[in-house]
PDB file of N, CA, C and O in Angstrom:
ATOM      1  N   UNK A   1       6.810  -0.032 -22.456  1.00  0.00           N
ATOM      2  CA  UNK A   1       6.881  -1.232 -21.645  1.00  0.00           C
ATOM      3  C   UNK A   1       6.258  -0.953 -20.291  1.00  0.00           C
ATOM      4  O   UNK A   1       6.197   0.201 -19.874  1.00  0.00           O
ATOM      5  N   UNK A   2       5.797  -2.000 -19.659  1.00  0.00           N
ATOM      6  CA  UNK A   2       5.223  -1.894 -18.316  1.00  0.00           C
ATOM      7  C   UNK A   2       5.980  -2.862 -17.410  1.00  0.00           C
ATOM      8  O   UNK A   2       6.094  -4.039 -17.716  1.00  0.00           O
ATOM      9  N   UNK A   3       6.455  -2.327 -16.288  1.00  0.00           N
ATOM     10  CA  UNK A   3       7.249  -3.107 -15.342  1.00  0.00           C
ATOM     11  C   UNK A   3       6.603  -3.019 -13.963  1.00  0.00           C
ATOM     12  O   UNK A   3       6.194  -1.936 -13.530  1.00  0.00           O
ATOM     13  N   UNK A   4       6.519  -4.159 -13.275  1.00  0.00           N
ATOM     14  CA  UNK A   4       6.016  -4.170 -11.897  1.00  0.00           C
ATOM     15  C   UNK A   4       7.210  -4.086 -10.961  1.00  0.00           C
ATOM     16  O   UNK A   4       8.133  -4.895 -11.033  1.00  0.00           O
ATOM     17  N   UNK A   5       7.184  -3.097 -10.089  1.00  0.00           N
ATOM     18  CA  UNK A   5       8.235  -2.962  -9.085  1.00  0.00           C
ATOM     19  C   UNK A   5       7.865  -3.781  -7.868  1.00  0.00           C
ATOM     20  O   UNK A   5       6.720  -4.197  -7.698  1.00  0.00           O
ATOM     21  N   UNK A   6       8.821  -4.033  -7.006  1.00  0.00           N
ATOM     22  CA  UNK A   6       8.594  -4.913  -5.854  1.00  0.00           C
ATOM     23  C   UNK A   6       7.770  -4.263  -4.749  1.00  0.00           C
ATOM     24  O   UNK A   6       7.278  -4.946  -3.865  1.00  0.00           O
ATOM     25  N   UNK A   7       7.635  -2.954  -4.769  1.00  0.00           N
ATOM     26  CA  UNK A   7       6.964  -2.269  -3.674  1.00  0.00           C
ATOM     27  C   UNK A   7       6.284  -1.008  -4.182  1.00  0.00           C
ATOM     28  O   UNK A   7       6.556  -0.551  -5.282  1.00  0.00           O
ATOM     29  N   UNK A   8       5.420  -0.449  -3.345  1.00  0.00           N
ATOM     30  CA  UNK A   8       4.841   0.860  -3.667  1.00  0.00           C
ATOM     31  C   UNK A   8       5.886   1.918  -3.372  1.00  0.00           C
ATOM     32  O   UNK A   8       6.708   1.759  -2.479  1.00  0.00           O
ATOM     33  N   UNK A   9       5.825   3.003  -4.104  1.00  0.00           N
ATOM     34  CA  UNK A   9       6.845   4.034  -3.981  1.00  0.00           C
ATOM     35  C   UNK A   9       6.237   5.363  -3.552  1.00  0.00           C
ATOM     36  O   UNK A   9       5.135   5.711  -3.975  1.00  0.00           O
ATOM     37  N   UNK A  10       7.001   6.109  -2.766  1.00  0.00           N
ATOM     38  CA  UNK A  10       6.580   7.461  -2.442  1.00  0.00           C
ATOM     39  C   UNK A  10       7.042   8.397  -3.558  1.00  0.00           C
ATOM     40  O   UNK A  10       7.719   7.984  -4.498  1.00  0.00           O
ATOM     41  N   UNK A  11       6.687   9.657  -3.460  1.00  0.00           N
ATOM     42  CA  UNK A  11       6.996  10.625  -4.515  1.00  0.00           C
ATOM     43  C   UNK A  11       8.504  10.769  -4.738  1.00  0.00           C
ATOM     44  O   UNK A  11       8.968  10.887  -5.877  1.00  0.00           O
ATOM     45  N   UNK A  12       9.283  10.741  -3.669  1.00  0.00           N
ATOM     46  CA  UNK A  12      10.729  10.879  -3.804  1.00  0.00           C
ATOM     47  C   UNK A  12      11.323   9.697  -4.570  1.00  0.00           C
ATOM     48  O   UNK A  12      12.187   9.868  -5.424  1.00  0.00           O
ATOM     49  N   UNK A  13      10.867   8.495  -4.295  1.00  0.00           N
ATOM     50  CA  UNK A  13      11.353   7.312  -5.012  1.00  0.00           C
ATOM     51  C   UNK A  13      10.972   7.371  -6.486  1.00  0.00           C
ATOM     52  O   UNK A  13      11.772   7.035  -7.357  1.00  0.00           O
ATOM     53  N   UNK A  14       9.751   7.805  -6.774  1.00  0.00           N
ATOM     54  CA  UNK A  14       9.327   7.938  -8.177  1.00  0.00           C
ATOM     55  C   UNK A  14      10.189   8.960  -8.910  1.00  0.00           C
ATOM     56  O   UNK A  14      10.587   8.743 -10.058  1.00  0.00           O
ATOM     57  N   UNK A  15      10.517  10.063  -8.239  1.00  0.00           N
ATOM     58  CA  UNK A  15      11.401  11.062  -8.859  1.00  0.00           C
ATOM     59  C   UNK A  15      12.782  10.478  -9.107  1.00  0.00           C
ATOM     60  O   UNK A  15      13.404  10.758 -10.132  1.00  0.00           O
ATOM     61  N   UNK A  16      13.292   9.665  -8.183  1.00  0.00           N
ATOM     62  CA  UNK A  16      14.605   9.042  -8.361  1.00  0.00           C
ATOM     63  C   UNK A  16      14.642   8.092  -9.544  1.00  0.00           C
ATOM     64  O   UNK A  16      15.598   8.083 -10.325  1.00  0.00           O
ATOM     65  N   UNK A  17      13.607   7.293  -9.687  1.00  0.00           N
ATOM     66  CA  UNK A  17      13.528   6.367 -10.828  1.00  0.00           C
ATOM     67  C   UNK A  17      13.408   7.149 -12.128  1.00  0.00           C
ATOM     68  O   UNK A  17      14.079   6.848 -13.118  1.00  0.00           O
ATOM     69  N   UNK A  18      12.578   8.177 -12.117  1.00  0.00           N
ATOM     70  CA  UNK A  18      12.426   8.998 -13.324  1.00  0.00           C
ATOM     71  C   UNK A  18      13.747   9.640 -13.708  1.00  0.00           C
ATOM     72  O   UNK A  18      14.138   9.632 -14.884  1.00  0.00           O
ATOM     73  N   UNK A  19      14.466  10.171 -12.729  1.00  0.00           N
ATOM     74  CA  UNK A  19      15.765  10.796 -13.006  1.00  0.00           C
ATOM     75  C   UNK A  19      16.757   9.779 -13.572  1.00  0.00           C
ATOM     76  O   UNK A  19      17.501  10.077 -14.510  1.00  0.00           O
ATOM     77  N   UNK A  20      16.765   8.561 -13.018  1.00  0.00           N
ATOM     78  CA  UNK A  20      17.677   7.528 -13.509  1.00  0.00           C
ATOM     79  C   UNK A  20      17.353   7.154 -14.952  1.00  0.00           C
ATOM     80  O   UNK A  20      18.265   6.974 -15.780  1.00  0.00           O
ATOM     81  N   UNK A  21      16.075   7.045 -15.276  1.00  0.00           N
ATOM     82  CA  UNK A  21      15.683   6.713 -16.645  1.00  0.00           C
ATOM     83  C   UNK A  21      16.006   7.852 -17.602  1.00  0.00           C
ATOM     84  O   UNK A  21      16.437   7.620 -18.731  1.00  0.00           O
ATOM     85  N   UNK A  22      15.852   9.088 -17.154  1.00  0.00           N
ATOM     86  CA  UNK A  22      16.203  10.226 -18.000  1.00  0.00           C
ATOM     87  C   UNK A  22      17.712  10.336 -18.205  1.00  0.00           C
ATOM     88  O   UNK A  22      18.154  10.756 -19.273  1.00  0.00           O
ATOM     89  N   UNK A  23      18.503   9.935 -17.208  1.00  0.00           N
ATOM     90  CA  UNK A  23      19.962   9.914 -17.396  1.00  0.00           C
ATOM     91  C   UNK A  23      20.354   8.887 -18.452  1.00  0.00           C
ATOM     92  O   UNK A  23      21.275   9.096 -19.230  1.00  0.00           O
ATOM     93  N   UNK A  24      19.634   7.774 -18.478  1.00  0.00           N
ATOM     94  CA  UNK A  24      19.932   6.720 -19.448  1.00  0.00           C
ATOM     95  C   UNK A  24      19.428   7.081 -20.842  1.00  0.00           C
ATOM     96  O   UNK A  24      20.039   6.721 -21.846  1.00  0.00           O
ATOM     97  N   UNK A  25      18.297   7.775 -20.920  1.00  0.00           N
ATOM     98  CA  UNK A  25      17.704   8.188 -22.202  1.00  0.00           C
ATOM     99  C   UNK A  25      16.897   9.447 -21.935  1.00  0.00           C
ATOM    100  O   UNK A  25      15.811   9.391 -21.348  1.00  0.00           O
ATOM    101  N   UNK A  26      17.431  10.568 -22.354  1.00  0.00           N
ATOM    102  CA  UNK A  26      16.824  11.862 -22.061  1.00  0.00           C
ATOM    103  C   UNK A  26      15.402  11.988 -22.609  1.00  0.00           C
ATOM    104  O   UNK A  26      14.595  12.752 -22.097  1.00  0.00           O
ATOM    105  N   UNK A  27      15.059  11.198 -23.596  1.00  0.00           N
ATOM    106  CA  UNK A  27      13.724  11.267 -24.187  1.00  0.00           C
ATOM    107  C   UNK A  27      12.706  10.339 -23.549  1.00  0.00           C
ATOM    108  O   UNK A  27      11.590  10.216 -24.048  1.00  0.00           O
ATOM    109  N   UNK A  28      13.063   9.690 -22.458  1.00  0.00           N
ATOM    110  CA  UNK A  28      12.139   8.746 -21.808  1.00  0.00           C
ATOM    111  C   UNK A  28      10.868   9.434 -21.342  1.00  0.00           C
ATOM    112  O   UNK A  28      10.892  10.561 -20.858  1.00  0.00           O
ATOM    113  N   UNK A  29       9.768   8.717 -21.485  1.00  0.00           N
ATOM    114  CA  UNK A  29       8.493   9.135 -20.899  1.00  0.00           C
ATOM    115  C   UNK A  29       8.160   8.106 -19.833  1.00  0.00           C
ATOM    116  O   UNK A  29       8.133   6.910 -20.106  1.00  0.00           O
ATOM    117  N   UNK A  30       7.906   8.574 -18.614  1.00  0.00           N
ATOM    118  CA  UNK A  30       7.737   7.685 -17.458  1.00  0.00           C
ATOM    119  C   UNK A  30       6.430   8.028 -16.747  1.00  0.00           C
ATOM    120  O   UNK A  30       6.169   9.198 -16.450  1.00  0.00           O
ATOM    121  N   UNK A  31       5.617   7.018 -16.494  1.00  0.00           N
ATOM    122  CA  UNK A  31       4.376   7.184 -15.735  1.00  0.00           C
ATOM    123  C   UNK A  31       4.270   6.053 -14.723  1.00  0.00           C
ATOM    124  O   UNK A  31       4.677   4.930 -14.999  1.00  0.00           O
ATOM    125  N   UNK A  32       3.705   6.370 -13.580  1.00  0.00           N
ATOM    126  CA  UNK A  32       3.526   5.384 -12.518  1.00  0.00           C
ATOM    127  C   UNK A  32       2.043   5.159 -12.273  1.00  0.00           C
ATOM    128  O   UNK A  32       1.248   6.083 -12.362  1.00  0.00           O
ATOM    129  N   UNK A  33       1.694   3.927 -11.954  1.00  0.00           N
ATOM    130  CA  UNK A  33       0.319   3.596 -11.577  1.00  0.00           C
ATOM    131  C   UNK A  33       0.375   2.523 -10.498  1.00  0.00           C
ATOM    132  O   UNK A  33       1.293   1.706 -10.471  1.00  0.00           O
ATOM    133  N   UNK A  34      -0.589   2.517  -9.596  1.00  0.00           N
ATOM    134  CA  UNK A  34      -0.588   1.494  -8.544  1.00  0.00           C
ATOM    135  C   UNK A  34      -1.014   0.142  -9.104  1.00  0.00           C
ATOM    136  O   UNK A  34      -1.797   0.068 -10.043  1.00  0.00           O
ATOM    137  N   UNK A  35      -0.453  -0.903  -8.547  1.00  0.00           N
ATOM    138  CA  UNK A  35      -0.895  -2.269  -8.845  1.00  0.00           C
ATOM    139  C   UNK A  35      -1.622  -2.752  -7.599  1.00  0.00           C
ATOM    140  O   UNK A  35      -1.009  -3.247  -6.657  1.00  0.00           O
ATOM    141  N   UNK A  36      -2.914  -2.571  -7.584  1.00  0.00           N
ATOM    142  CA  UNK A  36      -3.702  -2.849  -6.384  1.00  0.00           C
ATOM    143  C   UNK A  36      -3.737  -4.327  -6.037  1.00  0.00           C
ATOM    144  O   UNK A  36      -3.830  -4.697  -4.864  1.00  0.00           O
ATOM    145  N   UNK A  37      -3.645  -5.193  -7.025  1.00  0.00           N
ATOM    146  CA  UNK A  37      -3.685  -6.638  -6.767  1.00  0.00           C
ATOM    147  C   UNK A  37      -2.418  -7.131  -6.072  1.00  0.00           C
ATOM    148  O   UNK A  37      -2.462  -8.052  -5.273  1.00  0.00           O
ATOM    149  N   UNK A  38      -1.285  -6.538  -6.393  1.00  0.00           N
ATOM    150  CA  UNK A  38      -0.005  -7.014  -5.863  1.00  0.00           C
ATOM    151  C   UNK A  38       0.572  -6.104  -4.776  1.00  0.00           C
ATOM    152  O   UNK A  38       1.657  -6.367  -4.282  1.00  0.00           O
ATOM    153  N   UNK A  39      -0.143  -5.039  -4.402  1.00  0.00           N
ATOM    154  CA  UNK A  39       0.376  -4.048  -3.455  1.00  0.00           C
ATOM    155  C   UNK A  39       1.767  -3.595  -3.886  1.00  0.00           C
ATOM    156  O   UNK A  39       2.724  -3.615  -3.116  1.00  0.00           O
ATOM    157  N   UNK A  40       1.856  -3.227  -5.148  1.00  0.00           N
ATOM    158  CA  UNK A  40       3.135  -2.811  -5.728  1.00  0.00           C
ATOM    159  C   UNK A  40       2.893  -1.606  -6.627  1.00  0.00           C
ATOM    160  O   UNK A  40       1.806  -1.030  -6.631  1.00  0.00           O
ATOM    161  N   UNK A  41       3.910  -1.240  -7.357  1.00  0.00           N
ATOM    162  CA  UNK A  41       3.841  -0.096  -8.257  1.00  0.00           C
ATOM    163  C   UNK A  41       4.169  -0.569  -9.669  1.00  0.00           C
ATOM    164  O   UNK A  41       5.062  -1.393  -9.861  1.00  0.00           O
ATOM    165  N   UNK A  42       3.447  -0.049 -10.647  1.00  0.00           N
ATOM    166  CA  UNK A  42       3.756  -0.327 -12.040  1.00  0.00           C
ATOM    167  C   UNK A  42       4.337   0.943 -12.643  1.00  0.00           C
ATOM    168  O   UNK A  42       3.807   2.040 -12.413  1.00  0.00           O
ATOM    169  N   UNK A  43       5.428   0.797 -13.368  1.00  0.00           N
ATOM    170  CA  UNK A  43       6.004   1.925 -14.084  1.00  0.00           C
ATOM    171  C   UNK A  43       5.852   1.649 -15.574  1.00  0.00           C
ATOM    172  O   UNK A  43       6.160   0.570 -16.058  1.00  0.00           O
ATOM    173  N   UNK A  44       5.301   2.631 -16.271  1.00  0.00           N
ATOM    174  CA  UNK A  44       5.118   2.538 -17.717  1.00  0.00           C
ATOM    175  C   UNK A  44       6.157   3.449 -18.362  1.00  0.00           C
ATOM    176  O   UNK A  44       6.241   4.631 -18.020  1.00  0.00           O
ATOM    177  N   UNK A  45       6.962   2.888 -19.262  1.00  0.00           N
ATOM    178  CA  UNK A  45       8.083   3.627 -19.839  1.00  0.00           C
ATOM    179  C   UNK A  45       8.039   3.546 -21.356  1.00  0.00           C
ATOM    180  O   UNK A  45       7.837   2.474 -21.914  1.00  0.00           O
ATOM    181  N   UNK A  46       8.245   4.673 -21.992  1.00  0.00           N
ATOM    182  CA  UNK A  46       8.477   4.727 -23.434  1.00  0.00           C
ATOM    183  C   UNK A  46       9.863   5.337 -23.608  1.00  0.00           C
ATOM    184  O   UNK A  46      10.114   6.446 -23.131  1.00  0.00           O
ATOM    185  N   UNK A  47      10.772   4.610 -24.251  1.00  0.00           N
ATOM    186  CA  UNK A  47      12.111   5.134 -24.472  1.00  0.00           C
ATOM    187  C   UNK A  47      12.797   4.348 -25.588  1.00  0.00           C
ATOM    188  O   UNK A  47      12.202   3.474 -26.204  1.00  0.00           O
ATOM    189  N   UNK A  48      14.053   4.669 -25.828  1.00  0.00           N
ATOM    190  CA  UNK A  48      14.829   4.006 -26.871  1.00  0.00           C
ATOM    191  C   UNK A  48      15.655   2.856 -26.297  1.00  0.00           C
ATOM    192  O   UNK A  48      16.410   2.217 -27.019  1.00  0.00           O
ATOM    193  N   UNK A  49      15.546   2.583 -25.008  1.00  0.00           N
ATOM    194  CA  UNK A  49      16.332   1.544 -24.352  1.00  0.00           C
ATOM    195  C   UNK A  49      15.672   0.179 -24.488  1.00  0.00           C
ATOM    196  O   UNK A  49      14.460   0.079 -24.647  1.00  0.00           O
ATOM    197  N   UNK A  50      16.482  -0.860 -24.355  1.00  0.00           N
ATOM    198  CA  UNK A  50      15.927  -2.213 -24.285  1.00  0.00           C
ATOM    199  C   UNK A  50      15.309  -2.415 -22.902  1.00  0.00           C
ATOM    200  O   UNK A  50      15.543  -1.620 -21.973  1.00  0.00           O
ATOM    201  N   UNK A  51      14.567  -3.485 -22.752  1.00  0.00           N
ATOM    202  CA  UNK A  51      13.997  -3.809 -21.436  1.00  0.00           C
ATOM    203  C   UNK A  51      15.119  -3.992 -20.422  1.00  0.00           C
ATOM    204  O   UNK A  51      15.062  -3.465 -19.311  1.00  0.00           O
ATOM    205  N   UNK A  52      16.165  -4.717 -20.804  1.00  0.00           N
ATOM    206  CA  UNK A  52      17.284  -4.962 -19.883  1.00  0.00           C
ATOM    207  C   UNK A  52      17.957  -3.656 -19.460  1.00  0.00           C
ATOM    208  O   UNK A  52      18.305  -3.479 -18.284  1.00  0.00           O
ATOM    209  N   UNK A  53      18.135  -2.730 -20.394  1.00  0.00           N
ATOM    210  CA  UNK A  53      18.758  -1.443 -20.064  1.00  0.00           C
ATOM    211  C   UNK A  53      17.861  -0.625 -19.145  1.00  0.00           C
ATOM    212  O   UNK A  53      18.346   0.043 -18.227  1.00  0.00           O
ATOM    213  N   UNK A  54      16.564  -0.695 -19.367  1.00  0.00           N
ATOM    214  CA  UNK A  54      15.620   0.033 -18.518  1.00  0.00           C
ATOM    215  C   UNK A  54      15.605  -0.553 -17.109  1.00  0.00           C
ATOM    216  O   UNK A  54      15.659   0.189 -16.120  1.00  0.00           O
ATOM    217  N   UNK A  55      15.573  -1.876 -17.005  1.00  0.00           N
ATOM    218  CA  UNK A  55      15.611  -2.541 -15.696  1.00  0.00           C
ATOM    219  C   UNK A  55      16.908  -2.188 -14.974  1.00  0.00           C
ATOM    220  O   UNK A  55      16.911  -1.922 -13.762  1.00  0.00           O
ATOM    221  N   UNK A  56      18.020  -2.157 -15.694  1.00  0.00           N
ATOM    222  CA  UNK A  56      19.318  -1.814 -15.102  1.00  0.00           C
ATOM    223  C   UNK A  56      19.319  -0.376 -14.577  1.00  0.00           C
ATOM    224  O   UNK A  56      19.837  -0.106 -13.489  1.00  0.00           O
ATOM    225  N   UNK A  57      18.734   0.549 -15.330  1.00  0.00           N
ATOM    226  CA  UNK A  57      18.665   1.944 -14.876  1.00  0.00           C
ATOM    227  C   UNK A  57      17.853   2.056 -13.590  1.00  0.00           C
ATOM    228  O   UNK A  57      18.225   2.790 -12.675  1.00  0.00           O
ATOM    229  N   UNK A  58      16.754   1.322 -13.513  1.00  0.00           N
ATOM    230  CA  UNK A  58      15.938   1.323 -12.293  1.00  0.00           C
ATOM    231  C   UNK A  58      16.727   0.714 -11.134  1.00  0.00           C
ATOM    232  O   UNK A  58      16.708   1.230 -10.016  1.00  0.00           O
ATOM    233  N   UNK A  59      17.451  -0.357 -11.399  1.00  0.00           N
ATOM    234  CA  UNK A  59      18.259  -0.998 -10.349  1.00  0.00           C
ATOM    235  C   UNK A  59      19.346  -0.049  -9.835  1.00  0.00           C
ATOM    236  O   UNK A  59      19.630  -0.024  -8.633  1.00  0.00           O
ATOM    237  N   UNK A  60      19.932   0.729 -10.729  1.00  0.00           N
ATOM    238  CA  UNK A  60      20.961   1.692 -10.304  1.00  0.00           C
ATOM    239  C   UNK A  60      20.391   2.757  -9.375  1.00  0.00           C
ATOM    240  O   UNK A  60      21.122   3.344  -8.583  1.00  0.00           O
ATOM    241  N   UNK A  61      19.082   3.001  -9.466  1.00  0.00           N
ATOM    242  CA  UNK A  61      18.466   3.972  -8.567  1.00  0.00           C
ATOM    243  C   UNK A  61      18.069   3.331  -7.240  1.00  0.00           C
ATOM    244  O   UNK A  61      17.522   3.991  -6.365  1.00  0.00           O
ATOM    245  N   UNK A  62      18.309   2.024  -7.102  1.00  0.00           N
ATOM    246  CA  UNK A  62      18.085   1.350  -5.833  1.00  0.00           C
ATOM    247  C   UNK A  62      16.779   0.586  -5.718  1.00  0.00           C
ATOM    248  O   UNK A  62      16.399   0.186  -4.617  1.00  0.00           O
ATOM    249  N   UNK A  63      16.094   0.360  -6.830  1.00  0.00           N
ATOM    250  CA  UNK A  63      14.807  -0.335  -6.796  1.00  0.00           C
ATOM    251  C   UNK A  63      14.844  -1.549  -7.707  1.00  0.00           C
ATOM    252  O   UNK A  63      15.538  -1.558  -8.716  1.00  0.00           O
ATOM    253  N   UNK A  64      14.085  -2.565  -7.346  1.00  0.00           N
ATOM    254  CA  UNK A  64      14.093  -3.817  -8.099  1.00  0.00           C
ATOM    255  C   UNK A  64      12.799  -3.974  -8.883  1.00  0.00           C
ATOM    256  O   UNK A  64      11.718  -3.629  -8.409  1.00  0.00           O
ATOM    257  N   UNK A  65      12.937  -4.516 -10.087  1.00  0.00           N
ATOM    258  CA  UNK A  65      11.783  -4.843 -10.913  1.00  0.00           C
ATOM    259  C   UNK A  65      11.386  -6.276 -10.600  1.00  0.00           C
ATOM    260  O   UNK A  65      12.207  -7.192 -10.679  1.00  0.00           O
ATOM    261  N   UNK A  66      10.134  -6.477 -10.227  1.00  0.00           N
ATOM    262  CA  UNK A  66       9.647  -7.815  -9.889  1.00  0.00           C
ATOM    263  C   UNK A  66       9.244  -8.591 -11.132  1.00  0.00           C
ATOM    264  O   UNK A  66       9.423  -9.808 -11.187  1.00  0.00           O
ATOM    265  N   UNK A  67       8.694  -7.892 -12.140  1.00  0.00           N
ATOM    266  CA  UNK A  67       8.214  -8.590 -13.332  1.00  0.00           C
ATOM    267  C   UNK A  67       8.088  -7.620 -14.495  1.00  0.00           C
ATOM    268  O   UNK A  67       7.812  -6.436 -14.305  1.00  0.00           O
ATOM    269  N   UNK A  68       8.274  -8.154 -15.679  1.00  0.00           N
ATOM    270  CA  UNK A  68       8.008  -7.413 -16.907  1.00  0.00           C
ATOM    271  C   UNK A  68       6.584  -7.780 -17.324  1.00  0.00           C
ATOM    272  O   UNK A  68       6.301  -8.932 -17.630  1.00  0.00           O
ATOM    273  N   UNK A  69       5.687  -6.821 -17.288  1.00  0.00           N
ATOM    274  CA  UNK A  69       4.293  -7.064 -17.640  1.00  0.00           C
ATOM    275  C   UNK A  69       4.100  -6.998 -19.146  1.00  0.00           C
ATOM    276  O   UNK A  69       3.395  -7.800 -19.733  1.00  0.00           O
ATOM    277  N   UNK A  70       4.736  -6.012 -19.769  1.00  0.00           N
ATOM    278  CA  UNK A  70       4.626  -5.800 -21.209  1.00  0.00           C
ATOM    279  C   UNK A  70       5.978  -5.323 -21.709  1.00  0.00           C
ATOM    280  O   UNK A  70       6.423  -4.235 -21.340  1.00  0.00           O
ATOM    281  N   UNK A  71       6.631  -6.125 -22.532  1.00  0.00           N
ATOM    282  CA  UNK A  71       7.981  -5.797 -22.992  1.00  0.00           C
ATOM    283  C   UNK A  71       7.994  -4.925 -24.240  1.00  0.00           C
ATOM    284  O   UNK A  71       9.057  -4.485 -24.661  1.00  0.00           O
ATOM    285  N   UNK A  72       6.833  -4.658 -24.833  1.00  0.00           N
ATOM    286  CA  UNK A  72       6.832  -3.806 -26.023  1.00  0.00           C
ATOM    287  C   UNK A  72       7.299  -2.414 -25.626  1.00  0.00           C
ATOM    288  O   UNK A  72       7.036  -1.933 -24.528  1.00  0.00           O
ATOM    289  N   UNK A  73       8.022  -1.799 -26.518  1.00  0.00           N
ATOM    290  CA  UNK A  73       8.589  -0.497 -26.188  1.00  0.00           C
ATOM    291  C   UNK A  73       8.468   0.423 -27.381  1.00  0.00           C
ATOM    292  O   UNK A  73       9.225   0.325 -28.329  1.00  0.00           O
ATOM    293  N   UNK A  74       7.507   1.318 -27.318  1.00  0.00           N
ATOM    294  CA  UNK A  74       7.382   2.333 -28.353  1.00  0.00           C
ATOM    295  C   UNK A  74       8.298   3.489 -27.997  1.00  0.00           C
ATOM    296  O   UNK A  74       8.369   3.892 -26.837  1.00  0.00           O
ATOM    297  N   UNK A  75       8.970   4.007 -28.994  1.00  0.00           N
ATOM    298  CA  UNK A  75       9.787   5.196 -28.765  1.00  0.00           C
ATOM    299  C   UNK A  75       8.853   6.350 -28.404  1.00  0.00           C
ATOM    300  O   UNK A  75       7.694   6.351 -28.809  1.00  0.00           O
ATOM    301  N   UNK A  76       9.345   7.306 -27.644  1.00  0.00           N
ATOM    302  CA  UNK A  76       8.495   8.449 -27.311  1.00  0.00           C
ATOM    303  C   UNK A  76       7.910   9.078 -28.572  1.00  0.00           C
ATOM    304  O   UNK A  76       8.605   9.270 -29.561  1.00  0.00           O
ATOM    305  N   UNK A  77       6.640   9.390 -28.530  1.00  0.00           N
ATOM    306  CA  UNK A  77       5.950   9.872 -29.723  1.00  0.00           C
ATOM    307  C   UNK A  77       6.535  11.158 -30.275  1.00  0.00           C
ATOM    308  O   UNK A  77       6.567  11.363 -31.473  1.00  0.00           O
ATOM    309  N   UNK A  78       7.010  12.035 -29.430  1.00  0.00           N
ATOM    310  CA  UNK A  78       7.557  13.307 -29.912  1.00  0.00           C
ATOM    311  C   UNK A  78       8.877  13.113 -30.651  1.00  0.00           C
ATOM    312  O   UNK A  78       9.300  13.973 -31.390  1.00  0.00           O
ATOM    313  N   UNK A  79       9.532  11.969 -30.448  1.00  0.00           N
ATOM    314  CA  UNK A  79      10.849  11.743 -31.054  1.00  0.00           C
ATOM    315  C   UNK A  79      10.780  10.877 -32.307  1.00  0.00           C
ATOM    316  O   UNK A  79      11.781  10.667 -32.962  1.00  0.00           O
ATOM    317  N   UNK A  80       9.615  10.362 -32.640  1.00  0.00           N
ATOM    318  CA  UNK A  80       9.500   9.496 -33.803  1.00  0.00           C
ATOM    319  C   UNK A  80       9.623  10.272 -35.093  1.00  0.00           C
ATOM    320  O   UNK A  80       9.126  11.373 -35.217  1.00  0.00           O
ATOM    321  N   UNK A  81      10.265   9.652 -36.037  1.00  0.00           N
ATOM    322  CA  UNK A  81      10.352  10.237 -37.365  1.00  0.00           C
ATOM    323  C   UNK A  81       9.094   9.860 -38.144  1.00  0.00           C
ATOM    324  O   UNK A  81       8.560   8.778 -37.985  1.00  0.00           O
ATOM    325  N   UNK A  82       8.678  10.730 -39.015  1.00  0.00           N
ATOM    326  CA  UNK A  82       7.567  10.368 -39.878  1.00  0.00           C
ATOM    327  C   UNK A  82       6.347  10.945 -39.472  1.00  0.00           C
ATOM    328  O   UNK A  82       5.365  11.267 -39.434  1.00  0.00           O
TER     329      UNK A  82
END
Protein backbone atom coordinates (compact mmCIF):
# COMPACT_ATOMS: atom_id res chain seq x y z
CA UNK A 1 0.00 0.00 0.00
CA UNK A 2 1.04 3.60 -0.50
CA UNK A 3 0.03 6.28 1.99
CA UNK A 4 0.58 10.04 1.79
CA UNK A 5 1.56 11.58 5.11
CA UNK A 6 0.65 15.15 5.99
CA UNK A 7 4.23 16.41 6.07
CA UNK A 8 7.80 15.65 5.09
CA UNK A 9 9.68 13.67 7.68
CA UNK A 10 13.22 13.75 8.98
CA UNK A 11 15.21 10.56 9.54
CA UNK A 12 14.16 10.27 13.19
CA UNK A 13 10.45 10.46 12.29
CA UNK A 14 10.89 7.84 9.56
CA UNK A 15 12.60 5.54 12.07
CA UNK A 16 9.71 6.07 14.51
CA UNK A 17 7.10 5.16 11.91
CA UNK A 18 9.11 2.15 10.82
CA UNK A 19 9.44 0.98 14.43
CA UNK A 20 5.69 1.39 15.00
CA UNK A 21 4.87 -0.64 11.89
CA UNK A 22 7.34 -3.35 12.90
CA UNK A 23 5.75 -3.52 16.37
CA UNK A 24 2.39 -4.08 14.70
CA UNK A 25 3.76 -6.62 12.17
CA UNK A 26 7.35 -7.75 12.50
CA UNK A 27 7.45 -8.72 8.83
CA UNK A 28 6.57 -5.25 7.52
CA UNK A 29 8.61 -3.79 4.70
CA UNK A 30 8.64 0.02 4.81
CA UNK A 31 10.03 2.50 2.28
CA UNK A 32 9.72 6.27 2.13
CA UNK A 33 9.71 8.53 -0.92
CA UNK A 34 9.10 12.26 -1.27
CA UNK A 35 5.86 13.55 -2.74
CA UNK A 36 7.17 16.59 -4.55
CA UNK A 37 3.75 17.75 -5.76
CA UNK A 38 2.23 17.88 -2.28
CA UNK A 39 5.35 18.77 -0.24
CA UNK A 40 4.68 15.64 1.78
CA UNK A 41 6.04 12.16 2.31
CA UNK A 42 4.79 8.90 0.85
CA UNK A 43 5.27 5.69 2.78
CA UNK A 44 5.11 2.40 0.90
CA UNK A 45 4.28 -0.58 3.11
CA UNK A 46 4.05 -4.30 2.52
CA UNK A 47 2.66 -6.20 5.51
CA UNK A 48 -0.09 -8.49 6.76
CA UNK A 49 -2.11 -5.61 8.27
CA UNK A 50 -5.20 -3.98 6.85
CA UNK A 51 -5.01 -0.38 5.66
CA UNK A 52 -6.87 0.73 8.80
CA UNK A 53 -4.44 -1.15 11.07
CA UNK A 54 -1.47 0.35 9.25
CA UNK A 55 -2.90 3.88 9.48
CA UNK A 56 -3.56 3.30 13.20
CA UNK A 57 0.04 2.16 13.79
CA UNK A 58 1.32 5.31 12.08
CA UNK A 59 -1.06 7.45 14.16
CA UNK A 60 0.22 5.82 17.36
CA UNK A 61 3.70 7.03 16.41
CA UNK A 62 2.35 10.59 16.27
CA UNK A 63 1.90 11.12 12.52
CA UNK A 64 -1.22 11.49 10.42
CA UNK A 65 -2.01 9.90 7.08
CA UNK A 66 -3.46 12.46 4.68
CA UNK A 67 -4.56 10.02 1.97
CA UNK A 68 -4.47 6.41 0.87
CA UNK A 69 -2.91 6.45 -2.59
CA UNK A 70 -2.96 2.69 -3.18
CA UNK A 71 -4.80 0.36 -0.81
CA UNK A 72 -3.48 -2.88 -2.32
CA UNK A 73 -1.34 -4.72 0.14
CA UNK A 74 0.98 -7.50 -0.87
CA UNK A 75 2.40 -9.53 1.96
CA UNK A 76 6.17 -9.23 2.26
CA UNK A 77 7.73 -11.38 -0.44
CA UNK A 78 10.03 -13.26 1.92
CA UNK A 79 7.03 -14.39 4.00
CA UNK A 80 4.82 -15.66 1.18
CA UNK A 81 4.10 -19.31 0.91
CA UNK A 82 4.60 -20.99 -2.42
